[in-house]
XYZ file of C-alpha atoms in Angstrom:
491
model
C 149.641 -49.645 43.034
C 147.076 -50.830 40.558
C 143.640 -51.908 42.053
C 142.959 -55.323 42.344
C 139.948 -55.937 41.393
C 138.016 -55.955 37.942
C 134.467 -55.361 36.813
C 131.976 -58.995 36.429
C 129.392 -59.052 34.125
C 126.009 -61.057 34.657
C 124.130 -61.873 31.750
C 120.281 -62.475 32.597
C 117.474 -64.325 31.145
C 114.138 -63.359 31.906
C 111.550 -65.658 30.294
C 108.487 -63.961 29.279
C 105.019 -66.101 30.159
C 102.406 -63.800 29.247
C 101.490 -61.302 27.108
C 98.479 -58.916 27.192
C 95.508 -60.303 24.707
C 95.581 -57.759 22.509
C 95.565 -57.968 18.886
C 98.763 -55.645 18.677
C 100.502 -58.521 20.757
C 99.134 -61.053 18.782
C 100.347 -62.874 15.740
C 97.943 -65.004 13.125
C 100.220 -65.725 10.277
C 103.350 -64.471 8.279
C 101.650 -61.077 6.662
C 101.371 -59.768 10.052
C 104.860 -60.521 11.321
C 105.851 -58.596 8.631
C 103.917 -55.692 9.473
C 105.799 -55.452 12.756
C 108.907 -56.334 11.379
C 110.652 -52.776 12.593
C 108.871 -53.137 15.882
C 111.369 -54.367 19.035
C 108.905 -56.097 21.346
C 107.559 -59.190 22.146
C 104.642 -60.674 20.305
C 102.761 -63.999 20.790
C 102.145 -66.843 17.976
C 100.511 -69.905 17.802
C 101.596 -72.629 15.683
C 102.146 -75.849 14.942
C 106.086 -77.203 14.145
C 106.005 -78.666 10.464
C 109.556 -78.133 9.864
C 112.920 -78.520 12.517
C 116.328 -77.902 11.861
C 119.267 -80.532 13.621
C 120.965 -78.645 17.151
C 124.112 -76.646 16.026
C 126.224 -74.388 18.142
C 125.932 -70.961 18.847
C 127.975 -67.881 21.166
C 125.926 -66.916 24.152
C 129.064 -64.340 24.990
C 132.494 -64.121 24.281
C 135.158 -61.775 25.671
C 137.861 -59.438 23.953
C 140.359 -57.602 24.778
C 142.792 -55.304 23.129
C 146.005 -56.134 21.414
C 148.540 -54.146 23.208
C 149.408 -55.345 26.710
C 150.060 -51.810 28.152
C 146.830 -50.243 27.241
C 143.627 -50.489 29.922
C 141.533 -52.300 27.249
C 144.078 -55.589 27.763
C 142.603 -55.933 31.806
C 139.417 -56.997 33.182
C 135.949 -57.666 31.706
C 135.631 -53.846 29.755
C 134.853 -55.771 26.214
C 132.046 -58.852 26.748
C 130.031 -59.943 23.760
C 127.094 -61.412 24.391
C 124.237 -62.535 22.079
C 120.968 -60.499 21.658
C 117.514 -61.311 20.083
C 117.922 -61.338 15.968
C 121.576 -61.439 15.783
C 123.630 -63.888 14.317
C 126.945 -65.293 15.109
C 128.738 -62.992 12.547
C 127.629 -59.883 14.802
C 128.893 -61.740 18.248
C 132.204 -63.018 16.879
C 134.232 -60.732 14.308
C 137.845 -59.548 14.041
C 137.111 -56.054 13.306
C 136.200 -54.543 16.751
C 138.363 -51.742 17.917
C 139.103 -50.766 21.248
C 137.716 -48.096 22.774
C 140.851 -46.983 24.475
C 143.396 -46.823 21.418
C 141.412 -47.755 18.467
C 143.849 -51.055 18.323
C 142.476 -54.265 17.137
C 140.273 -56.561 19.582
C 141.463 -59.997 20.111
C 139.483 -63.048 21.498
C 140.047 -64.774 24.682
C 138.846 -68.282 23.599
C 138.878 -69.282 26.648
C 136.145 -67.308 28.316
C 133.885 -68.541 25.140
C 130.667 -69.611 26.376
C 128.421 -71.764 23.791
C 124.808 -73.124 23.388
C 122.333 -74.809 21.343
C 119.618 -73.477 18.760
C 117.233 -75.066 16.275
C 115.360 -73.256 13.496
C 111.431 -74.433 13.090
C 108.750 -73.718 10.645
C 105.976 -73.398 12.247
C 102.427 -72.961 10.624
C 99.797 -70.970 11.997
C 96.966 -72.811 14.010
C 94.590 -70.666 11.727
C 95.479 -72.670 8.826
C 93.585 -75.697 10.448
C 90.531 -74.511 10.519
C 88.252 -74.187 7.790
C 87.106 -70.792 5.880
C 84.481 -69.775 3.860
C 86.762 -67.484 1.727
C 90.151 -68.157 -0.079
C 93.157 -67.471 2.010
C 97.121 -68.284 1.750
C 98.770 -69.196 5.131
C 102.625 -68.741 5.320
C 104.792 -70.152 7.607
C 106.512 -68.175 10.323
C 110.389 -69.038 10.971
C 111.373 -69.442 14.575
C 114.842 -69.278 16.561
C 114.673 -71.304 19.342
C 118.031 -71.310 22.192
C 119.066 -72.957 24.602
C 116.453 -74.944 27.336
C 113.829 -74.534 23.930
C 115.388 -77.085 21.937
C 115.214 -79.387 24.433
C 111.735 -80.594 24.353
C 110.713 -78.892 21.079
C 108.634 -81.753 18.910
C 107.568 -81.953 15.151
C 103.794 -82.140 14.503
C 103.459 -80.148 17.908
C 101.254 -77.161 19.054
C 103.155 -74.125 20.323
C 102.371 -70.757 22.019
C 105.573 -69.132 21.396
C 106.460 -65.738 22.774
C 109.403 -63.757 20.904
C 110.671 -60.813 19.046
C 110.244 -60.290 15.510
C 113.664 -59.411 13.149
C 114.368 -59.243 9.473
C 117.367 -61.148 7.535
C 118.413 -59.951 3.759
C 120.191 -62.620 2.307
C 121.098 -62.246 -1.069
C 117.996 -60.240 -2.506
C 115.410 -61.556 -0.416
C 114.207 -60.485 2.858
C 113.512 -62.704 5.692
C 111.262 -62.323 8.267
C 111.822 -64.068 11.740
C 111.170 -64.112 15.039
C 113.464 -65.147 18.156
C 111.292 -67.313 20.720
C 111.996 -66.267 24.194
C 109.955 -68.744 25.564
C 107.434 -71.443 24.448
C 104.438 -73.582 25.464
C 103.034 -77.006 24.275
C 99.862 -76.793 23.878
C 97.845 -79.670 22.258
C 98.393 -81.850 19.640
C 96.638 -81.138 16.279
C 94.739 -81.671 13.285
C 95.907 -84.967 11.082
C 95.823 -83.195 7.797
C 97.569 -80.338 6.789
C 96.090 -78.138 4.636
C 96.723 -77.824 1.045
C 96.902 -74.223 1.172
C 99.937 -73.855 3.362
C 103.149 -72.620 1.533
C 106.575 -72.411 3.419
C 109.055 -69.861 3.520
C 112.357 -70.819 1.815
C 114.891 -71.551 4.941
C 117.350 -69.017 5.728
C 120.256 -70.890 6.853
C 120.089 -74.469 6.200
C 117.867 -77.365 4.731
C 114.990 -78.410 7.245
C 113.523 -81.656 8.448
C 110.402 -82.392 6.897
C 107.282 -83.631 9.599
C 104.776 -85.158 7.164
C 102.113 -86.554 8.070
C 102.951 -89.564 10.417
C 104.659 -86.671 12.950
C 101.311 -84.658 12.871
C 98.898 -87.796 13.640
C 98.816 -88.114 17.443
C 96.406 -90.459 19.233
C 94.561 -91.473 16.275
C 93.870 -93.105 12.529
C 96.904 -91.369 9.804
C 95.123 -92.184 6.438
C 98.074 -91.837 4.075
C 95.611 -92.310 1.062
C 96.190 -94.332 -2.286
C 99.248 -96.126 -1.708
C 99.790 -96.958 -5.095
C 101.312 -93.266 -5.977
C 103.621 -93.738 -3.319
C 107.401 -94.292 -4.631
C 109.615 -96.823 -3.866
C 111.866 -94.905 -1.281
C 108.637 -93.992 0.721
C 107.300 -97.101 1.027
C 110.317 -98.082 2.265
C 110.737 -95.750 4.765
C 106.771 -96.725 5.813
C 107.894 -100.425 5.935
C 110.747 -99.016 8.751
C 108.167 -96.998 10.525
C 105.599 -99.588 10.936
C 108.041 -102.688 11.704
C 110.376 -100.604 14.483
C 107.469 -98.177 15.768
C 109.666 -95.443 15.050
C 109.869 -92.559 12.518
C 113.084 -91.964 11.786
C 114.004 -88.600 9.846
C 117.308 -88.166 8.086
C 118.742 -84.994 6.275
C 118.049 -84.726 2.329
C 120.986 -85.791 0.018
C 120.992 -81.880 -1.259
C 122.093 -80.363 2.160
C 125.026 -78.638 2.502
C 126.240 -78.086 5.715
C 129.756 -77.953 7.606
C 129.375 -80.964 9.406
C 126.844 -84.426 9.425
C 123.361 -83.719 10.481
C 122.122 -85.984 12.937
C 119.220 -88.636 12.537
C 115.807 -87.407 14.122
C 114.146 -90.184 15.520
C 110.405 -89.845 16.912
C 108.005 -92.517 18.340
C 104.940 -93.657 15.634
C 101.947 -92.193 18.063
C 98.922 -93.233 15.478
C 97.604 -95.706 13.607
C 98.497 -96.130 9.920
C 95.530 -96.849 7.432
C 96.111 -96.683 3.786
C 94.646 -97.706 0.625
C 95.186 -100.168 -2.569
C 93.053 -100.273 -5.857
C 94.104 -102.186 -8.532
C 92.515 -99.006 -10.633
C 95.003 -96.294 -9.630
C 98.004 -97.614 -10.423
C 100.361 -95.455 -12.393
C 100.587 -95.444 -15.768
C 104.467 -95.682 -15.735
C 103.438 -99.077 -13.729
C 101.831 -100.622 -16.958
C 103.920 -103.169 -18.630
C 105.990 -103.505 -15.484
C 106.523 -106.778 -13.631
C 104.817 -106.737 -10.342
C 106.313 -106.886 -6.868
C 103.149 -108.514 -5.340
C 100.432 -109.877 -7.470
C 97.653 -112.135 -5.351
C 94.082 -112.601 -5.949
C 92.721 -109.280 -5.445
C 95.850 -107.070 -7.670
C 97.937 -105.265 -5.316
C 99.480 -103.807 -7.889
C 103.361 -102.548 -7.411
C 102.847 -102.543 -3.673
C 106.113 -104.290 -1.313
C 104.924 -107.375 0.261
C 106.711 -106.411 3.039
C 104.896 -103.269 3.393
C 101.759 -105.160 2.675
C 102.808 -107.139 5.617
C 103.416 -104.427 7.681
C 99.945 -103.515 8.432
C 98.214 -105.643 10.759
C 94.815 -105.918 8.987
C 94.078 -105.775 5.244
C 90.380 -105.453 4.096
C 89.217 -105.968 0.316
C 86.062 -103.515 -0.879
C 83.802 -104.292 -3.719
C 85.147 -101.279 -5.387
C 82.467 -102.346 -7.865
C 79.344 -100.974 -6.239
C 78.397 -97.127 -7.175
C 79.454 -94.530 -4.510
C 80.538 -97.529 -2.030
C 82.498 -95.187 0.473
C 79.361 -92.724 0.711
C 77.401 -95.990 1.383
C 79.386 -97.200 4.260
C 79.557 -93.413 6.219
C 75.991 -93.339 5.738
C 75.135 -96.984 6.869
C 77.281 -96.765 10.188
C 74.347 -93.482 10.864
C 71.728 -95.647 10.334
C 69.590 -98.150 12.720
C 70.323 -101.074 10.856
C 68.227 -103.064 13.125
C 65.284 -101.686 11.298
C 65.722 -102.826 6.928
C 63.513 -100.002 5.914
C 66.058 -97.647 7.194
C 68.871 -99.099 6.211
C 67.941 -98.288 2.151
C 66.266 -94.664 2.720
C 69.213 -93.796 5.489
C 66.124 -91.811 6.826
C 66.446 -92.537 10.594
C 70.074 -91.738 11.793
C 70.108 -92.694 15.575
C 73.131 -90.068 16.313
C 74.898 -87.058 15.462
C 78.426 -86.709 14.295
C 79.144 -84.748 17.423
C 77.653 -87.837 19.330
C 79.316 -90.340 17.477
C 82.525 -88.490 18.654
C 81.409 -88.202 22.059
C 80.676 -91.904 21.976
C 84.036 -93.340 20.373
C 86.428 -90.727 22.675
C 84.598 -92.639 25.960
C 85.201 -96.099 24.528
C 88.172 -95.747 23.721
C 89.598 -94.416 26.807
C 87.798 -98.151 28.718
C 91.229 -99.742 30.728
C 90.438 -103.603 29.089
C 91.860 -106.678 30.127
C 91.908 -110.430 28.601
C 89.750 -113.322 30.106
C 91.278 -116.389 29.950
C 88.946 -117.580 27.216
C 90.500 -114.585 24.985
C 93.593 -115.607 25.623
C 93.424 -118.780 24.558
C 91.482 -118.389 21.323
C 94.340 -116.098 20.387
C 96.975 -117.724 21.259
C 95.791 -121.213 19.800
C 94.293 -120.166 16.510
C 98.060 -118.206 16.113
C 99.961 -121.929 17.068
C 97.649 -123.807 14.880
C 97.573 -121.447 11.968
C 101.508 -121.076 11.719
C 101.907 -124.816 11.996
C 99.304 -125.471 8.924
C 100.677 -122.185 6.313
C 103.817 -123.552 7.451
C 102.949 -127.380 6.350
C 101.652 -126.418 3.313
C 103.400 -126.551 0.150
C 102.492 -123.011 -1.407
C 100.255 -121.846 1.256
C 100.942 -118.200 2.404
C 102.593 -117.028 5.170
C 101.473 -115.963 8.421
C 103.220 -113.179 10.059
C 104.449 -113.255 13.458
C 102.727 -109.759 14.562
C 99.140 -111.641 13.943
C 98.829 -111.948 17.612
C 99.225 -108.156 18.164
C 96.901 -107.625 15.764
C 94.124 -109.940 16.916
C 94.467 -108.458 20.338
C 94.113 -104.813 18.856
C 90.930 -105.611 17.290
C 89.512 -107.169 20.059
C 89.922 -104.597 22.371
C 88.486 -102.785 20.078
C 85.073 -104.566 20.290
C 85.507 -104.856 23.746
C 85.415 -101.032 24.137
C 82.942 -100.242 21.824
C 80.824 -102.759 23.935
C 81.958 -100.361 26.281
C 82.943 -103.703 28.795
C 86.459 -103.364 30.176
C 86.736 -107.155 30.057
C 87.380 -108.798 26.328
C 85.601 -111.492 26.303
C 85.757 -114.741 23.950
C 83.056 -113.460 21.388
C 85.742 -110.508 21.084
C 88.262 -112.878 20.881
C 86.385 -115.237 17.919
C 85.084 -111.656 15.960
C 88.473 -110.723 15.409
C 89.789 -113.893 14.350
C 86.768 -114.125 11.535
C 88.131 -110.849 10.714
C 91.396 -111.838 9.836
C 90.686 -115.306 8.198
C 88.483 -112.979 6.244
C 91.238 -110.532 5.025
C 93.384 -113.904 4.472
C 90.522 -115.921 1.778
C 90.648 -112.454 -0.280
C 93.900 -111.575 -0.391
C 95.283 -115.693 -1.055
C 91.577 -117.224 -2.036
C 92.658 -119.690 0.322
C 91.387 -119.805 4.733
C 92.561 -122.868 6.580
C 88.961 -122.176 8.642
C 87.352 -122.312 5.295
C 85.814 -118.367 5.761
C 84.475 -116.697 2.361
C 84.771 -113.119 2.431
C 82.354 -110.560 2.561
C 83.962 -107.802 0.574
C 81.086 -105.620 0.874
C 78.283 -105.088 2.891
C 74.992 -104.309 0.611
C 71.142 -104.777 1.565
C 70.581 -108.139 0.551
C 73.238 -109.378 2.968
C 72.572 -106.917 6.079
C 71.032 -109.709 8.361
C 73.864 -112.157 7.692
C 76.339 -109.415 9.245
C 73.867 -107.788 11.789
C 71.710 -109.297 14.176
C 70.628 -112.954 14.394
C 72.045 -114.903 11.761
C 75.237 -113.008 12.670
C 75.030 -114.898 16.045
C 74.418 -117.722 14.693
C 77.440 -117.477 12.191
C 79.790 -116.646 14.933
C 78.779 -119.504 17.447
C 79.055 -121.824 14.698
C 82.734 -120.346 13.677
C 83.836 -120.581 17.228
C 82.960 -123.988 17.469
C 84.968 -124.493 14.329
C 87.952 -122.974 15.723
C 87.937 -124.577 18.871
C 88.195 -127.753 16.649
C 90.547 -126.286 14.719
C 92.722 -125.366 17.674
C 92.666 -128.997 19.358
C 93.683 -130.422 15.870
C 96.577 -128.685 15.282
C 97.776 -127.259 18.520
C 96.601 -129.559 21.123
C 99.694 -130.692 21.918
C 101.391 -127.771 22.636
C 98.958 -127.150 25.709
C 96.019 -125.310 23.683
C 93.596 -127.439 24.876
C 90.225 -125.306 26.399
C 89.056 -126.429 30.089
């Protein structure tokens, strides 16, 4: 009688956590993956994710058997596929395997077909971030990731990634990759990405782009002059800043069995950019204008105008203006005869740092007297742009805003209570931002587009005192007027 019983086959995966620091274990960037491209063993990169592929299928194992039912390759477990490191699917599932028995064709049982996820990343080494005093090219390194990896893999992300390296001809190029076994977040990084870094051309399939809004994490994105922007990127700005989400969808170009999913990833900075009515394209001039107010916003979308919370209007007419303001927030403006020699800077750069990662990790919450200045001068102010025949409009995210900026002078009070002069600084703020932009303030505020010698002691000191604890009277006034009766009335 034939036995009863048939060989099982366990397929193990050991995770590798550590690797010796040595430099033959180690990779820095794309040259040296290639020098170890016929080496089978684990080596260890660092990098950060710039580009990520959407999930698709792959075979973790698949089992054949031979054609003929009376031949011992047709029982039991003798012919398992199962996927290694570097191979692709064409080398797991084919139709030309032969049995070993009678050299008849292999079959598939598609029922013992086991499946699981991958992505493909770019990744970019972490040396690329740091600056050099010679000229250097980084490359990209392209990374497999299976399985558990995919889950929790991120764009704009630090990884330690451990793997083995393989190489890919397709067509006449030659690929160099490497399979991760296992991976490791590790921080978040740098907000700019070097101009240096070049990619190398995807092997399989069109990636997803992380630009810079992905790679800004806890801190100020500066997009730059948002007057080169085109049209379809400031709309997808205008999504990201109205839903707090960055959403990512494939390019029109791909083509791909299939529809790629939409990547969506939480906005985890905040979004500065810039406007001058001097860098406008030149395929702009003649060209009616989406948004033209009192200071020339150029082509921008008001709605993207909108979409940032505050906007501030520069003198763009004083020499070397930005150079002025970096040096003149080093300075001791308390004392004038520093403040036009810069010659006594109070702190470092490093301390500066120190300083602004303390405040702004201060818990704050509201007084009452906050609260109220907030909430009133946003009830009054609606009801008067509303009343008005061509007065502009107030946004509804004004309110946000206000309470953004003052926390912010809460914490770099370092007090972890915001208190009503916060309250009545950030409000001046705004009504500022609104006189330039629509030369009109329902407060009656001029703005101070610059700040230059002659007017230090208005901004700074006691006359800035002054200025505020006359403007909060006024807005107290201004509050009982035209929101009293919808309970806005200070005790």
């Amino acid at each position: 009688m034939p036995e009863t019983f048939t060989c099982n086959q366990l397929l193990v995966d050991i995770k590798i956590d550590w690797l010796p620091p040595f430099s033959e274990y180690t990779i820095y960037n794309g040259i040296k993956l290639t020098n170890k491209m016929n080496e089978k063993r684990f080596v260890k990169f660092e990098g950060i994710v710039q580009l990520l592929s959407g999930p698709t299928k792959y075979t973790q194992s698949a089992r054949y058997q031979c054609s003929l039912e009376d031949c011992e390759g047709y029982q039991g477990n003798k012919f398992v596929r199962v996927h290694i490191p570097g191979a692709w699917e064409t080398e797991t599932i084919r139709k030309d395997f032969l049995c070993l028995y009678c050299q008849s064709p292999l079959v598939e049982d598609p029922t013992c077909r086991i499946l699981g996820d991958k992505v493909i990343a770019e990744m970019i080494p972490s040396s690329a971030f740091y600056t050099s005093t010679y000229s250097v090219c980084h490359q990209s390194i392209t990374v497999y990731c299976r399985d558990e990896l995919t889950e929790n893999i991120l764009l704009g992300r630090k990884y330690s990634v451990i793997g083995i390296p393989f190489t890919r001809k397709i067509g006449s190029s030659i690929f160099v990759l490497m399979e991760a076994n296992n991976m490791e977040l590790i921080e978040n990084v740098p907000y700019n990405v070097p101009s240096s870094i070049h990619n190398l051309p995807p092997p399989l399939m069109e990636l997803y782009n992380a630009g810079t809004l992905l790679l800004a994490t806890d801190g100020v994105c500066f997009l730059g002059d948002l007057s080169f922007s085109s049209k379809n990127k400031q709309e997808i700005l205008v999504r990201a800043l109205e839903s707090g989400n960055i959403i990512i969808s494939p390019p029109p170009q791909v083509n791909c069995v299939g529809d790629l999913p939409l990547l969506t990833y939480p906005l985890q900075c905040t979004v500065w950019g810039l406007i001058s009515s001097n860098s406008r394209k030149k395929s702009d001039t003649g060209r009616k204008q989406v948004e033209q107010t009192s200071v020339g916003l150029g082509n921008l979308n008001k709605v993207l105008i909108n979409g940032f919370g505050m906007l501030y209007i520069t003198d763009s007419t004083v020499p070397n203006g930005d150079e002025y303001y970096n040096q003149l927030t080093l300075c001791q403006i308390s004392d004038k005869s520093s403040t036009s020699s810069f010659s006594n800077i109070l702190m470092s750069n490093e301390e500066w740092k120190k300083f602004l990662t303390y405040a702004s990790s201060i818990n704050t919450r509201f007084t009452e007297e906050a609260e109220f200045l907030i909430q009133g001068y946003y009830v009054a102010s609606r009801r008067v742009h509303s009343s008005a025949a061509q007065g502009p409009e107030f946004p509804m995210a004004v309110v946000s805003t206000l309470m953004s900026v003052a926390q912010a002078f809460s914490k770099l009070s370092l007090r972890q209570k915001v208190a009503d002069s916060d309250a009545v600084m950030a409000i001046l703020l705004y009504e500022e931002t609104l006189s330039a932009r629509y030369g009109y303030s329902a407060l009656n505020v001029r703005n101070m587009p610059h700040a230059r010698n002659e007017n230090m002691s208005y901004l700074f000191g006691l006359e800035n005192d002054q200025r505020l604890q006359q403007f909060h009277r006024l807005l107290q006034q201004f509050i009982a007027t035209y929101a009293g009766d919808a309970g806005f009335k200070e005790e």
